[in-house]
mmCIF file of C-alpha atoms in Angstrom:
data_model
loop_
_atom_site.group_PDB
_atom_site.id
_atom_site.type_symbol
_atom_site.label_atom_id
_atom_site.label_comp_id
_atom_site.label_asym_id
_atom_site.label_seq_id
_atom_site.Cartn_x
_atom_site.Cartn_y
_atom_site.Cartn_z
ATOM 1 C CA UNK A 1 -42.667 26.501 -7.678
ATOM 2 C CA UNK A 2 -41.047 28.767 -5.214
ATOM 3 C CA UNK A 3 -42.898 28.787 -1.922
ATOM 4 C CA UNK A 4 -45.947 30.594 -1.081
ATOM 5 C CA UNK A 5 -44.863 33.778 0.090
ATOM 6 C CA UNK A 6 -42.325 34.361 -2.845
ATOM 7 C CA UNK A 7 -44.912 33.565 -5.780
ATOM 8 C CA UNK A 8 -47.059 36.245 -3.712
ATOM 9 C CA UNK A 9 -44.120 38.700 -3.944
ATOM 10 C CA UNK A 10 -43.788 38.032 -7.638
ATOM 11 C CA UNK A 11 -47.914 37.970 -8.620
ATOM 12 C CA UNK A 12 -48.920 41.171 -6.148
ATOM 13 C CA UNK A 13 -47.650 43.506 -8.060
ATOM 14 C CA UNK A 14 -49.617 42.652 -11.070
ATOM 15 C CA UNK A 15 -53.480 40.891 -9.553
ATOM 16 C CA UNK A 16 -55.746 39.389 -11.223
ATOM 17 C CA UNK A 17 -58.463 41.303 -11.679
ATOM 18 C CA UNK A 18 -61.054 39.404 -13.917
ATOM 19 C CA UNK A 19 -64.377 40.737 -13.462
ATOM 20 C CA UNK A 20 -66.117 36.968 -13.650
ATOM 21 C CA UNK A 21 -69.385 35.578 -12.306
ATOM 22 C CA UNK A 22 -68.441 31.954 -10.924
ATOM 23 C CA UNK A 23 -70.814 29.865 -12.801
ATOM 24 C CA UNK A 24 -72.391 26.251 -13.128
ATOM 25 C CA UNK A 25 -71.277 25.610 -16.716
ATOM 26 C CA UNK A 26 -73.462 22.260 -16.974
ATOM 27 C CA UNK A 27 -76.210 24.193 -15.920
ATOM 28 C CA UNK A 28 -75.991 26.554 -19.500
ATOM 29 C CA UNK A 29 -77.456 25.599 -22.312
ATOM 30 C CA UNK A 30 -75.853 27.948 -24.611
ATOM 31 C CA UNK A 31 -72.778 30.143 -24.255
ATOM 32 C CA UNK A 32 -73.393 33.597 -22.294
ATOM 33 C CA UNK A 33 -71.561 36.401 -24.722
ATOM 34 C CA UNK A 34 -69.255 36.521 -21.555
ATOM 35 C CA UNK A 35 -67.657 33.449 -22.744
ATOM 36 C CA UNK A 36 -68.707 33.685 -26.660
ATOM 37 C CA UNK A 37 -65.357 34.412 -28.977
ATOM 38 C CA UNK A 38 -65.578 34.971 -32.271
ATOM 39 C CA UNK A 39 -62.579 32.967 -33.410
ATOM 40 C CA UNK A 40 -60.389 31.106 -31.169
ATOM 41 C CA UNK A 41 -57.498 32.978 -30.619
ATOM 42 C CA UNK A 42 -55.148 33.402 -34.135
ATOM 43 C CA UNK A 43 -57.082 30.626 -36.208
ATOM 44 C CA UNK A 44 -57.156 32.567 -39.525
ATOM 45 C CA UNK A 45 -53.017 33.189 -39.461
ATOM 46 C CA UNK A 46 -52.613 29.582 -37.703
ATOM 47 C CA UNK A 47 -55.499 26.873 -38.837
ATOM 48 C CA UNK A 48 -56.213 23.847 -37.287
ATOM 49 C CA UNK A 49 -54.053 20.858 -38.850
ATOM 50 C CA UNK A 50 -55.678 19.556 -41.939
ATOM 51 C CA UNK A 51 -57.013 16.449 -41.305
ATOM 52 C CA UNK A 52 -55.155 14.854 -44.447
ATOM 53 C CA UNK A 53 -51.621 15.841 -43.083
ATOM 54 C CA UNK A 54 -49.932 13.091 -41.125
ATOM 55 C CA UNK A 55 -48.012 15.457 -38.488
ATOM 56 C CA UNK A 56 -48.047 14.454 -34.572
ATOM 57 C CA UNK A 57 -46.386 15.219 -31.636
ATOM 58 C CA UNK A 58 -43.826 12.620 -31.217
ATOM 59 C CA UNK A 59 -44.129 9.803 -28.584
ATOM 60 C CA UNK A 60 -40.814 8.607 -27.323
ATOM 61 C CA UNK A 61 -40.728 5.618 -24.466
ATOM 62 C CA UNK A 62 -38.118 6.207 -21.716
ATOM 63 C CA UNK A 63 -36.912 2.539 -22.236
ATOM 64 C CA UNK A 64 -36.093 2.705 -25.290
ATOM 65 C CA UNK A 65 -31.779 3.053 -25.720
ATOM 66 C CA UNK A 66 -32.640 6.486 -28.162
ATOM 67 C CA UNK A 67 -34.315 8.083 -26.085
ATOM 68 C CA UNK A 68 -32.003 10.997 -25.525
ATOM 69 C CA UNK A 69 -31.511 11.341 -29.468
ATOM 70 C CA UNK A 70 -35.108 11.325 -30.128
ATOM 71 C CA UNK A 71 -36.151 13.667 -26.934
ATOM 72 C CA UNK A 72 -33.631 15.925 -28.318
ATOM 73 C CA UNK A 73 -35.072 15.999 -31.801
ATOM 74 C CA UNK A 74 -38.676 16.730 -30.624
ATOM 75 C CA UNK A 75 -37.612 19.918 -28.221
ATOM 76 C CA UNK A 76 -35.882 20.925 -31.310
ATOM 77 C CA UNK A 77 -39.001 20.358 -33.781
ATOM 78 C CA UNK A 78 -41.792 20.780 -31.617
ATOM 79 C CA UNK A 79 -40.923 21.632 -28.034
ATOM 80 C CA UNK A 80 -43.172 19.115 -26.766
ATOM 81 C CA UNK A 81 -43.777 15.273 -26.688
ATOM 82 C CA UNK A 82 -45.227 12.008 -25.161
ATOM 83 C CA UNK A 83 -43.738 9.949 -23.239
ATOM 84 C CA UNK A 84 -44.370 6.228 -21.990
ATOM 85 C CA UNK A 85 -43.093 3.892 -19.661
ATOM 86 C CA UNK A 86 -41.922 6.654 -17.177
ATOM 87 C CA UNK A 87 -42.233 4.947 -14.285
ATOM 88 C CA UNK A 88 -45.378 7.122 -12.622
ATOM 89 C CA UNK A 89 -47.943 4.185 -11.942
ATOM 90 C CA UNK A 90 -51.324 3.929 -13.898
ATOM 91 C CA UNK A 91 -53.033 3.839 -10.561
ATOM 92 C CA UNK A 92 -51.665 6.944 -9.123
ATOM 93 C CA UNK A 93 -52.688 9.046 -12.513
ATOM 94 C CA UNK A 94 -56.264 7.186 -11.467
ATOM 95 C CA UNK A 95 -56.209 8.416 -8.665
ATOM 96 C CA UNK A 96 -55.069 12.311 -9.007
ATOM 97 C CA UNK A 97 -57.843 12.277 -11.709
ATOM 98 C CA UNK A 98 -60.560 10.741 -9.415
ATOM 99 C CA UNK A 99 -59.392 13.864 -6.958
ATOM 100 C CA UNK A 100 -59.782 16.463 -9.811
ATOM 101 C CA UNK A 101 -62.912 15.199 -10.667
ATOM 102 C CA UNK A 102 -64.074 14.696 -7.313
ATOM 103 C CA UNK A 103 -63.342 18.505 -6.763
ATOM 104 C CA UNK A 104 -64.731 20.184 -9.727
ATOM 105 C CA UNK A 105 -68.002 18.371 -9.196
ATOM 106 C CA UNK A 106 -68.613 20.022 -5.817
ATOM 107 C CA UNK A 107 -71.333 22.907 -6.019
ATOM 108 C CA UNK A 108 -69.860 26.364 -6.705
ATOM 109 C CA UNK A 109 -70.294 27.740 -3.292
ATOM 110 C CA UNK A 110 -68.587 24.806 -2.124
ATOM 111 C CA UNK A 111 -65.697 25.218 -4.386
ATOM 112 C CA UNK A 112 -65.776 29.120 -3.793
ATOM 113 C CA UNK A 113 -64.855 28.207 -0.019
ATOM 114 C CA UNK A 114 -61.229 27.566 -1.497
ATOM 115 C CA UNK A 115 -61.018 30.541 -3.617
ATOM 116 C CA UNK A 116 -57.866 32.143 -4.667
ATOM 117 C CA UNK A 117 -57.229 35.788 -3.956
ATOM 118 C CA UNK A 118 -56.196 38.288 -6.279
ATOM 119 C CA UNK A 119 -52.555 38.459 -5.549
ATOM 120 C CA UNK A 120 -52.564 34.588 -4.407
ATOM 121 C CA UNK A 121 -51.403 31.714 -5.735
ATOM 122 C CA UNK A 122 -52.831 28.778 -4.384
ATOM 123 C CA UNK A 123 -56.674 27.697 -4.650
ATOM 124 C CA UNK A 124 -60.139 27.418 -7.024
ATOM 125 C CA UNK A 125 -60.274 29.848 -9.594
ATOM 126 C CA UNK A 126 -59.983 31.460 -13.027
ATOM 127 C CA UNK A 127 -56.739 30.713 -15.195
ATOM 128 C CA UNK A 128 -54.102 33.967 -14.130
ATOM 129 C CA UNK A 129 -54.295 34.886 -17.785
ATOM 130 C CA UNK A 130 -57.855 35.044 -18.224
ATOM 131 C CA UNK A 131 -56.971 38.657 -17.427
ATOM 132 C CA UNK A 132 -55.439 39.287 -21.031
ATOM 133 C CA UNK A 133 -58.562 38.685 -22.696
ATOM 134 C CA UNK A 134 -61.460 40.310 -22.650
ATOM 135 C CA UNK A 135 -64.114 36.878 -23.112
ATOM 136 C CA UNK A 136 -63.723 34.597 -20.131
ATOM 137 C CA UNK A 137 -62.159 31.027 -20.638
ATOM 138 C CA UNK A 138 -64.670 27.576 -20.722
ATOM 139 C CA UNK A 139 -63.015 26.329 -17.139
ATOM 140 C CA UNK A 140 -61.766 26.264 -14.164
ATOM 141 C CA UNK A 141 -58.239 25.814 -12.433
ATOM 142 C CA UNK A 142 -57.182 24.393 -8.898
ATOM 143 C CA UNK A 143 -54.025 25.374 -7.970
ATOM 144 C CA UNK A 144 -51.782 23.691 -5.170
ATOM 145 C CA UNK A 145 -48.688 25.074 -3.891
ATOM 146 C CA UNK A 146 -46.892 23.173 -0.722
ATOM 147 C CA UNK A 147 -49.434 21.307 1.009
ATOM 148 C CA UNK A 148 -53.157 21.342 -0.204
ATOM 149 C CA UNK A 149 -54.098 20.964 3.559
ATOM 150 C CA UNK A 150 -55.781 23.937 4.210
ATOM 151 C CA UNK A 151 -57.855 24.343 0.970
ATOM 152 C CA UNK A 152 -58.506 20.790 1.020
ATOM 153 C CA UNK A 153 -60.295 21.422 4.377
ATOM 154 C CA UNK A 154 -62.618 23.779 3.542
ATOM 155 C CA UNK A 155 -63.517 21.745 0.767
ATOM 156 C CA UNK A 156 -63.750 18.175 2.581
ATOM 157 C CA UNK A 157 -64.614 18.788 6.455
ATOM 158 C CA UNK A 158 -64.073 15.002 6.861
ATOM 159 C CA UNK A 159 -62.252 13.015 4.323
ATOM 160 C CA UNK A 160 -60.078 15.855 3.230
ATOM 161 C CA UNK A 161 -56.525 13.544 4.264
ATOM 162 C CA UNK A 162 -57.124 10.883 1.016
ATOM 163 C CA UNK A 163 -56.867 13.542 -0.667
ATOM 164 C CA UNK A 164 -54.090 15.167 0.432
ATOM 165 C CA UNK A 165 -51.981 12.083 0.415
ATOM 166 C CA UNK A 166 -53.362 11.136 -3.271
ATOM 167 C CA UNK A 167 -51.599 14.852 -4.673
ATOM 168 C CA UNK A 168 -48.638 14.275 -2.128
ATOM 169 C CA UNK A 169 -47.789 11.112 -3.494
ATOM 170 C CA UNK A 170 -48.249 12.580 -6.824
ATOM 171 C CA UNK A 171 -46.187 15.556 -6.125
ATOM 172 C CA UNK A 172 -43.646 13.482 -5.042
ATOM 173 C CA UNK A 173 -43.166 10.586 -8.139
ATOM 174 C CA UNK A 174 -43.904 14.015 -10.311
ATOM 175 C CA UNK A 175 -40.635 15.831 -9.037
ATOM 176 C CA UNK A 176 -38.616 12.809 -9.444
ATOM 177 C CA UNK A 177 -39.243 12.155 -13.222
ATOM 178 C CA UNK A 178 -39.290 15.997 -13.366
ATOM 179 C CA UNK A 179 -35.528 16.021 -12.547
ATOM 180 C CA UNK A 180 -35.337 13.088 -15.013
ATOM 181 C CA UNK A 181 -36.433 14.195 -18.090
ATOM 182 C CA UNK A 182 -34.416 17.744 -17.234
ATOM 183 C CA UNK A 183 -30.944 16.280 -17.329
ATOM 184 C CA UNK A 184 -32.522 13.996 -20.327
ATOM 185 C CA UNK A 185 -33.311 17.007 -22.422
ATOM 186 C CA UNK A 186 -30.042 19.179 -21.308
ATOM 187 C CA UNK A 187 -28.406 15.822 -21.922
ATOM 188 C CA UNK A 188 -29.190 15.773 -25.078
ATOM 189 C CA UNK A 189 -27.479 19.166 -25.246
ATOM 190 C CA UNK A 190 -24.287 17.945 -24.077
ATOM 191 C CA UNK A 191 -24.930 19.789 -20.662
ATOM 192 C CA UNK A 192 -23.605 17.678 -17.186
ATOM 193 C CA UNK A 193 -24.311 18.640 -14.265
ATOM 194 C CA UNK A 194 -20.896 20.070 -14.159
ATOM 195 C CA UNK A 195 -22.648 22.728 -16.280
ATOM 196 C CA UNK A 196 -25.331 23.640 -14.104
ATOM 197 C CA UNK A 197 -24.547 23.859 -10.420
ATOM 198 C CA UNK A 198 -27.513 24.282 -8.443
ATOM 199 C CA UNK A 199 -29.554 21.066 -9.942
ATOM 200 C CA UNK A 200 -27.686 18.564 -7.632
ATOM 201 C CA UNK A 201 -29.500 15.582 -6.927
ATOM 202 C CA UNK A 202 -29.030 15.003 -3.710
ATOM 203 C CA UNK A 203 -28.466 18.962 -1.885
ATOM 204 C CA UNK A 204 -32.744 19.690 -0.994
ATOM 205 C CA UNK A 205 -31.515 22.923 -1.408
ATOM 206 C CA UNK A 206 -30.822 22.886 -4.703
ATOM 207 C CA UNK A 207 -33.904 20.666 -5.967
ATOM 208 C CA UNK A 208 -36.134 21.703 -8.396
ATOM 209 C CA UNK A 209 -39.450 23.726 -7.336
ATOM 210 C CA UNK A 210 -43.289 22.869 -8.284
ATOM 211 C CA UNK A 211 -46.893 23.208 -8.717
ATOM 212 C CA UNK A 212 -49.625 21.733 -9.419
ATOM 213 C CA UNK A 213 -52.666 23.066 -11.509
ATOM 214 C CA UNK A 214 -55.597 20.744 -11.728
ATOM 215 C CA UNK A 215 -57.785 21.632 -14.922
ATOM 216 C CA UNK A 216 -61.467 21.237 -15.588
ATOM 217 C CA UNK A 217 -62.962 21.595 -19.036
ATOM 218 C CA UNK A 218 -67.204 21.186 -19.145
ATOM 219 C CA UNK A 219 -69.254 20.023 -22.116
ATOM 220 C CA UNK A 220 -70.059 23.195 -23.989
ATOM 221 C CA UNK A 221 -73.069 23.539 -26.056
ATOM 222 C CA UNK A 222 -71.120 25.539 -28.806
ATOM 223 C CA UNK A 223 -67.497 24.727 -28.665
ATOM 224 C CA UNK A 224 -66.637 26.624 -31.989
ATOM 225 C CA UNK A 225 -67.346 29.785 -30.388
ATOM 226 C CA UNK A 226 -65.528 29.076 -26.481
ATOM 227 C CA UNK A 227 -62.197 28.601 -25.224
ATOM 228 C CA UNK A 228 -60.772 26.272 -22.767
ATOM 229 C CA UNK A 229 -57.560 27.779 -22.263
ATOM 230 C CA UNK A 230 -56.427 30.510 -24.465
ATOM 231 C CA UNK A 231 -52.749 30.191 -25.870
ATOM 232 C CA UNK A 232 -49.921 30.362 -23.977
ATOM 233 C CA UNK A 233 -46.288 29.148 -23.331
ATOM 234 C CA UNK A 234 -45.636 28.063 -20.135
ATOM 235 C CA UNK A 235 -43.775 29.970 -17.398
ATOM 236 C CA UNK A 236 -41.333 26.685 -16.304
ATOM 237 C CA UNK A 237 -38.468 24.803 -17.185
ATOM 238 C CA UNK A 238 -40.783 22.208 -18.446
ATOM 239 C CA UNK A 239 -44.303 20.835 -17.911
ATOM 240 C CA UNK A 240 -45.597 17.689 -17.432
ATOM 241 C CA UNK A 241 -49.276 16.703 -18.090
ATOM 242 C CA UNK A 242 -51.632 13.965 -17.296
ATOM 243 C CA UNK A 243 -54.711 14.163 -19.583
ATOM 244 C CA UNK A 244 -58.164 12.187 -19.182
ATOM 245 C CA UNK A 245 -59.613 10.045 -21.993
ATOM 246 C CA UNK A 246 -60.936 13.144 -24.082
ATOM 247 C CA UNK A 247 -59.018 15.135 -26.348
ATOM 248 C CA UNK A 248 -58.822 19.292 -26.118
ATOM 249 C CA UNK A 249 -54.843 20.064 -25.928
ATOM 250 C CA UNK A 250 -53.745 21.643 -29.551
ATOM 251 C CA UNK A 251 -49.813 22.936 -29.861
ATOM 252 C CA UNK A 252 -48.578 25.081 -32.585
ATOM 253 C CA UNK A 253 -46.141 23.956 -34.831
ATOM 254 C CA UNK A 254 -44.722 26.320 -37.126
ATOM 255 C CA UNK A 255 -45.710 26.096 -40.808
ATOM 256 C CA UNK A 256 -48.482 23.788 -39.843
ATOM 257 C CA UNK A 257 -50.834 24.580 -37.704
ATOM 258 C CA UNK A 258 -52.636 23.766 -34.415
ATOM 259 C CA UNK A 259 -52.257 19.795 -34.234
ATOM 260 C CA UNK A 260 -53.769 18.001 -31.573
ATOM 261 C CA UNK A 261 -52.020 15.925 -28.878
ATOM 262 C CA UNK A 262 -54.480 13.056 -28.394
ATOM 263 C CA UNK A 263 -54.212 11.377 -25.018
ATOM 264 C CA UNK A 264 -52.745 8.022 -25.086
ATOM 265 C CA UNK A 265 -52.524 4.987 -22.245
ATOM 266 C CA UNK A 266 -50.336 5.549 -19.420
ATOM 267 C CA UNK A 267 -48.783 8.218 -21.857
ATOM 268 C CA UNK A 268 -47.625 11.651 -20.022
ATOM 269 C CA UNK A 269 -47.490 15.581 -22.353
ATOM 270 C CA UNK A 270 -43.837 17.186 -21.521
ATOM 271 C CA UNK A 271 -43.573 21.124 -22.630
ATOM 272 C CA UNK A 272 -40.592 22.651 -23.138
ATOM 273 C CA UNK A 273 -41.067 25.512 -20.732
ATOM 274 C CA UNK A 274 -39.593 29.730 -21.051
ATOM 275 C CA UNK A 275 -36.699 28.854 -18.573
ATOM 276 C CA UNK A 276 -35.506 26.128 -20.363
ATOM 277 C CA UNK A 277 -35.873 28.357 -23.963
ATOM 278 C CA UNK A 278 -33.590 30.713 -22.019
ATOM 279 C CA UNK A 279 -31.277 27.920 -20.705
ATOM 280 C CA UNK A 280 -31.008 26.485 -24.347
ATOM 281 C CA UNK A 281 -30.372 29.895 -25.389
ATOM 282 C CA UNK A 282 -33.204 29.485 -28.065
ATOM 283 C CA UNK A 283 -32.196 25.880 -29.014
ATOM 284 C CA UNK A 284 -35.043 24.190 -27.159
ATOM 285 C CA UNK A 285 -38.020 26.761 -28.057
ATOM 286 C CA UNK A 286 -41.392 26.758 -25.568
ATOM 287 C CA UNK A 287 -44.451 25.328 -27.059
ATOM 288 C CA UNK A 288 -47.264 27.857 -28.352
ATOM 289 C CA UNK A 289 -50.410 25.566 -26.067
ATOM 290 C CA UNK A 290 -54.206 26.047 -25.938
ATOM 291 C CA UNK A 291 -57.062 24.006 -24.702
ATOM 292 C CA UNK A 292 -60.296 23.642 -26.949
ATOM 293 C CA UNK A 293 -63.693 21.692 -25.445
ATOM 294 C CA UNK A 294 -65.987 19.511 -26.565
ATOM 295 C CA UNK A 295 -69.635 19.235 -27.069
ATOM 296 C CA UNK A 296 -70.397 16.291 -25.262
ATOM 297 C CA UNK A 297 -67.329 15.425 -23.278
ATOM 298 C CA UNK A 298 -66.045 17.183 -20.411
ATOM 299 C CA UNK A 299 -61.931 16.667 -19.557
ATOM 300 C CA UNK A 300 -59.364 16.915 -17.036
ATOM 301 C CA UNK A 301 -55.629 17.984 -16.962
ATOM 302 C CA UNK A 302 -53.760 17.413 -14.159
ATOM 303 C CA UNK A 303 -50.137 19.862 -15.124
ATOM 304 C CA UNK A 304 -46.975 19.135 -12.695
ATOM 305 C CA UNK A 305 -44.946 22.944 -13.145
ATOM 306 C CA UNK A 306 -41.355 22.076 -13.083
ATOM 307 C CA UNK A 307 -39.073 24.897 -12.467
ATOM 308 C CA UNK A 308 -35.434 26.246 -10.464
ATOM 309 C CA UNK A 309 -35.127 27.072 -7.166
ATOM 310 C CA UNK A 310 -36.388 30.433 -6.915
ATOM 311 C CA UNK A 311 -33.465 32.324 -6.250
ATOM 312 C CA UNK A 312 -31.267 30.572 -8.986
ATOM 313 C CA UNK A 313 -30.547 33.122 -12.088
ATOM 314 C CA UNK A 314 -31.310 31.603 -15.126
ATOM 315 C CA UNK A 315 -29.523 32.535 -17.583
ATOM 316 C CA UNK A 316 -28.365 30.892 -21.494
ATOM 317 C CA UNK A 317 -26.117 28.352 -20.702
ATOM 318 C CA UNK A 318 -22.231 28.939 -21.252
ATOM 319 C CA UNK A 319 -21.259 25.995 -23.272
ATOM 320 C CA UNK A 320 -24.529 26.944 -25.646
ATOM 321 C CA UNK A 321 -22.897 30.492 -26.660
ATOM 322 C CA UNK A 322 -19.637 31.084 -28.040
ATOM 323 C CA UNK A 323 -18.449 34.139 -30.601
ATOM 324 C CA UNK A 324 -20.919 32.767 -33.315
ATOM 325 C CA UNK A 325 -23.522 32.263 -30.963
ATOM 326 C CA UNK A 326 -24.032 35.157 -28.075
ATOM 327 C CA UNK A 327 -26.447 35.114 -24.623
ATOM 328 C CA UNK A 328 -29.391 35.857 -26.514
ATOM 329 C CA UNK A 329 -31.291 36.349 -22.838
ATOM 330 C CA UNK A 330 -30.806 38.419 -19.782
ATOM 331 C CA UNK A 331 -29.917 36.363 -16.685
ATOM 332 C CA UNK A 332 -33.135 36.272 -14.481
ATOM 333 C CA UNK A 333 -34.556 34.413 -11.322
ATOM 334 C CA UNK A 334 -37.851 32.049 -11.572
ATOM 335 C CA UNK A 335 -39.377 34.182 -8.890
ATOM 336 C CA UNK A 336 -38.974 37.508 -11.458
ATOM 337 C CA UNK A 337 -39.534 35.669 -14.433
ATOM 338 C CA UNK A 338 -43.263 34.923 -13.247
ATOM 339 C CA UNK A 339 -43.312 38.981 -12.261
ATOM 340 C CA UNK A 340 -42.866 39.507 -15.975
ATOM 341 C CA UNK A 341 -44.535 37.227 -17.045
ATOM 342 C CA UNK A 342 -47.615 38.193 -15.015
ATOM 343 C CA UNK A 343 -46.964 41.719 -16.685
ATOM 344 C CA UNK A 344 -46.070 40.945 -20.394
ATOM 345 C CA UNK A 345 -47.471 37.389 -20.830
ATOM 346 C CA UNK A 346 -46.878 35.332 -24.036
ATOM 347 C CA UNK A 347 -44.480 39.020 -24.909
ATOM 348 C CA UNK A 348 -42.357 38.087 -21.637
ATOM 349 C CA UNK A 349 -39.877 36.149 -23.108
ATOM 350 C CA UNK A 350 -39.186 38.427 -26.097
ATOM 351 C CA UNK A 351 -38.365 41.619 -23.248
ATOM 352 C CA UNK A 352 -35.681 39.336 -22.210
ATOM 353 C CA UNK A 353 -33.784 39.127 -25.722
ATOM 354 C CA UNK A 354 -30.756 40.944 -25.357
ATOM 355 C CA UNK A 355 -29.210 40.876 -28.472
ATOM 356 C CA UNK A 356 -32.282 42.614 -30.007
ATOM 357 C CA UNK A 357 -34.101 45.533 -28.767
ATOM 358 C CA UNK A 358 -37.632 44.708 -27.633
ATOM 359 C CA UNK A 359 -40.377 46.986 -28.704
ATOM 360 C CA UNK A 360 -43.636 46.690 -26.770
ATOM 361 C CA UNK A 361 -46.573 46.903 -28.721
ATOM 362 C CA UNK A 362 -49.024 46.471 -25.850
#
């Protein structure tokens, strides 16, 4: 992501201000109405899959020679899929989890000593949307932006640097298949790198920026009635995610339903992200996302937020539009995307249409 003091620009405007009491969830044994929803999100207009219907997010392994066919098939159909064989080593994914868990099972005021502010970015807290919605989410977030360092001291006086190197080395094999699996999926486009100027490979300057958000999900005594992570689309180029052994991410897919996207071994979750919907001009669509618990299980998610540098406009790409087929978004930076975003949430995208006039309904 851009650095520190720009996603502060671009969040301060619009704080968080979630009312919440940080709270032991293994400690409850039911759900406090603070976290009780009636349904989970939209479930009447979009069900959960039925169980008879053989639809799945498709897995596609990098070594295989059709790769770039098939990745471009499932951002077209789903705007997400799996991938395996991607290089990122099974014991590094060990080890970022070990670190999650290892931090969300520190005592509250412990965790609390790492808090995010308001207008921050970085830190232990609440997910930024919780702030849409007026029952509070079943988890908490972590989020690290440049070096975890200084958060990572005030929650480990002492061993706080095996830490920090286990998310630095994660950070770093992250942003390389990152910048992978973008030129795979604007490859399968027909976009070079002639097309897009500022992703060169080798300028720092023109690298890719990132984030990570480390997820926690607790056993809840009455998961039909609490939410994980409400629905959202994600505010990236794309989004790659590491899931533990229990299940809890659902995707929409249109004319079916919520469907599931069971973890799989040494398999990684890649989401077609807003900024690349806008660079596809609407070819490549985001993917609609929530999180759901489990009675008995709690889980992890460790996401890796891919984006532009934060200064680049983003705009739909010139060899996607033509006469037949015009800019259907406004050009617009990372850094004011998240602004909007922050402002309009899953209606930010649609304020950027330009062929269409947006009406607000909020």
């Amino acid at each position: 992501m851009p650095s520190r003091s720009l996603l502060a620009d671009a969040f301060r405007a619009c704080p968080v201000h979630v009312h919440q009491k940080h709270i032991e969830f293994t400690s409850l044994q039911e759900i406090p109405d603070s976290h009780k929803w009636a349904q989970l999100d939209d479930d009447e207009q979009h069900p959960l899959i039925d169980p008879v219907i053989t639809e799945s997010v498709p897995v596609i392994d990098l070594r295989d020679p059709n790769a770039l066919q098939k990745i471009g098939h499932a951002c077209k159909t789903w705007g997400v899929f799996q991938v395996t064989n991607h290089g990122i080593p099974t014991s590094l994914l060990e080890s970022v989890e070990s670190a999650s868990r290892s931090l969300f099972s520190l005592p509250i005021q412990q965790k609390l000593k790492a808090a995010r502010s308001p207008d921050g970015v970085s830190g232990y807290g609440v997910a930024r949307i919780s702030s849409f919605f007026s029952k509070h989410m079943w988890s908490e977030g972590f989020t690290i932006v440049d070096s975890p360092l200084e958060h990572f001291r005030q929650l480990w006086s002492h061993d706080h640097t095996k830490f920090c190197d286990t998310i630095e080395e994660y950070k770093k094999e992250m942003q390389k298949l990152a910048r992978r699996l973008t030129w795979l999926m604007l490859g399968s486009l027909g976009i070079t790198k002639k097309d897009l100027k500022w992703s060169g490979p080798t300028d720092e300057s023109k690298k890719g920026s990132a984030a990570i958000q480390l997820n926690y999900y607790p056993a809840c005594p009455d998961p039909d009635h609490a939410m994980g992570l409400a629905a959202h689309t994600d505010s990236t180029l794309l989004t790659i995610l590491h899931q533990s052994n229990t299940s809890g991410l659902q995707v929409l897919k249109e004319g079916i339903g919520w469907v599931t996207v069971p973890p799989i071994p040494g398999g990684l979750v890649v989401n077609v992200g807003d900024l690349l919907h806008i660079l596809s001009n609407g070819l490549y669509q985001s993917v609609l996302h929530r999180a759901v618990v489990n009675r008995t299980k709690h889980r992890l998610s460790i996401a890796f937020l891919h984006g532009p540098p934060s200064s680049v406009q983003i705009s739909p790409l010139q060899k996607l539009t033509g006469p037949n087929h015009p800019p259907l978004y406004r050009p617009i930076t990372w850094n004011e995307y998240l602004g909007t975003k922050a402002k309009y949430f899953n209606n930010a995208l649609s304020s950027m249409r330009i062929c269409a006039p947006f009406k607000w309904s909020g």
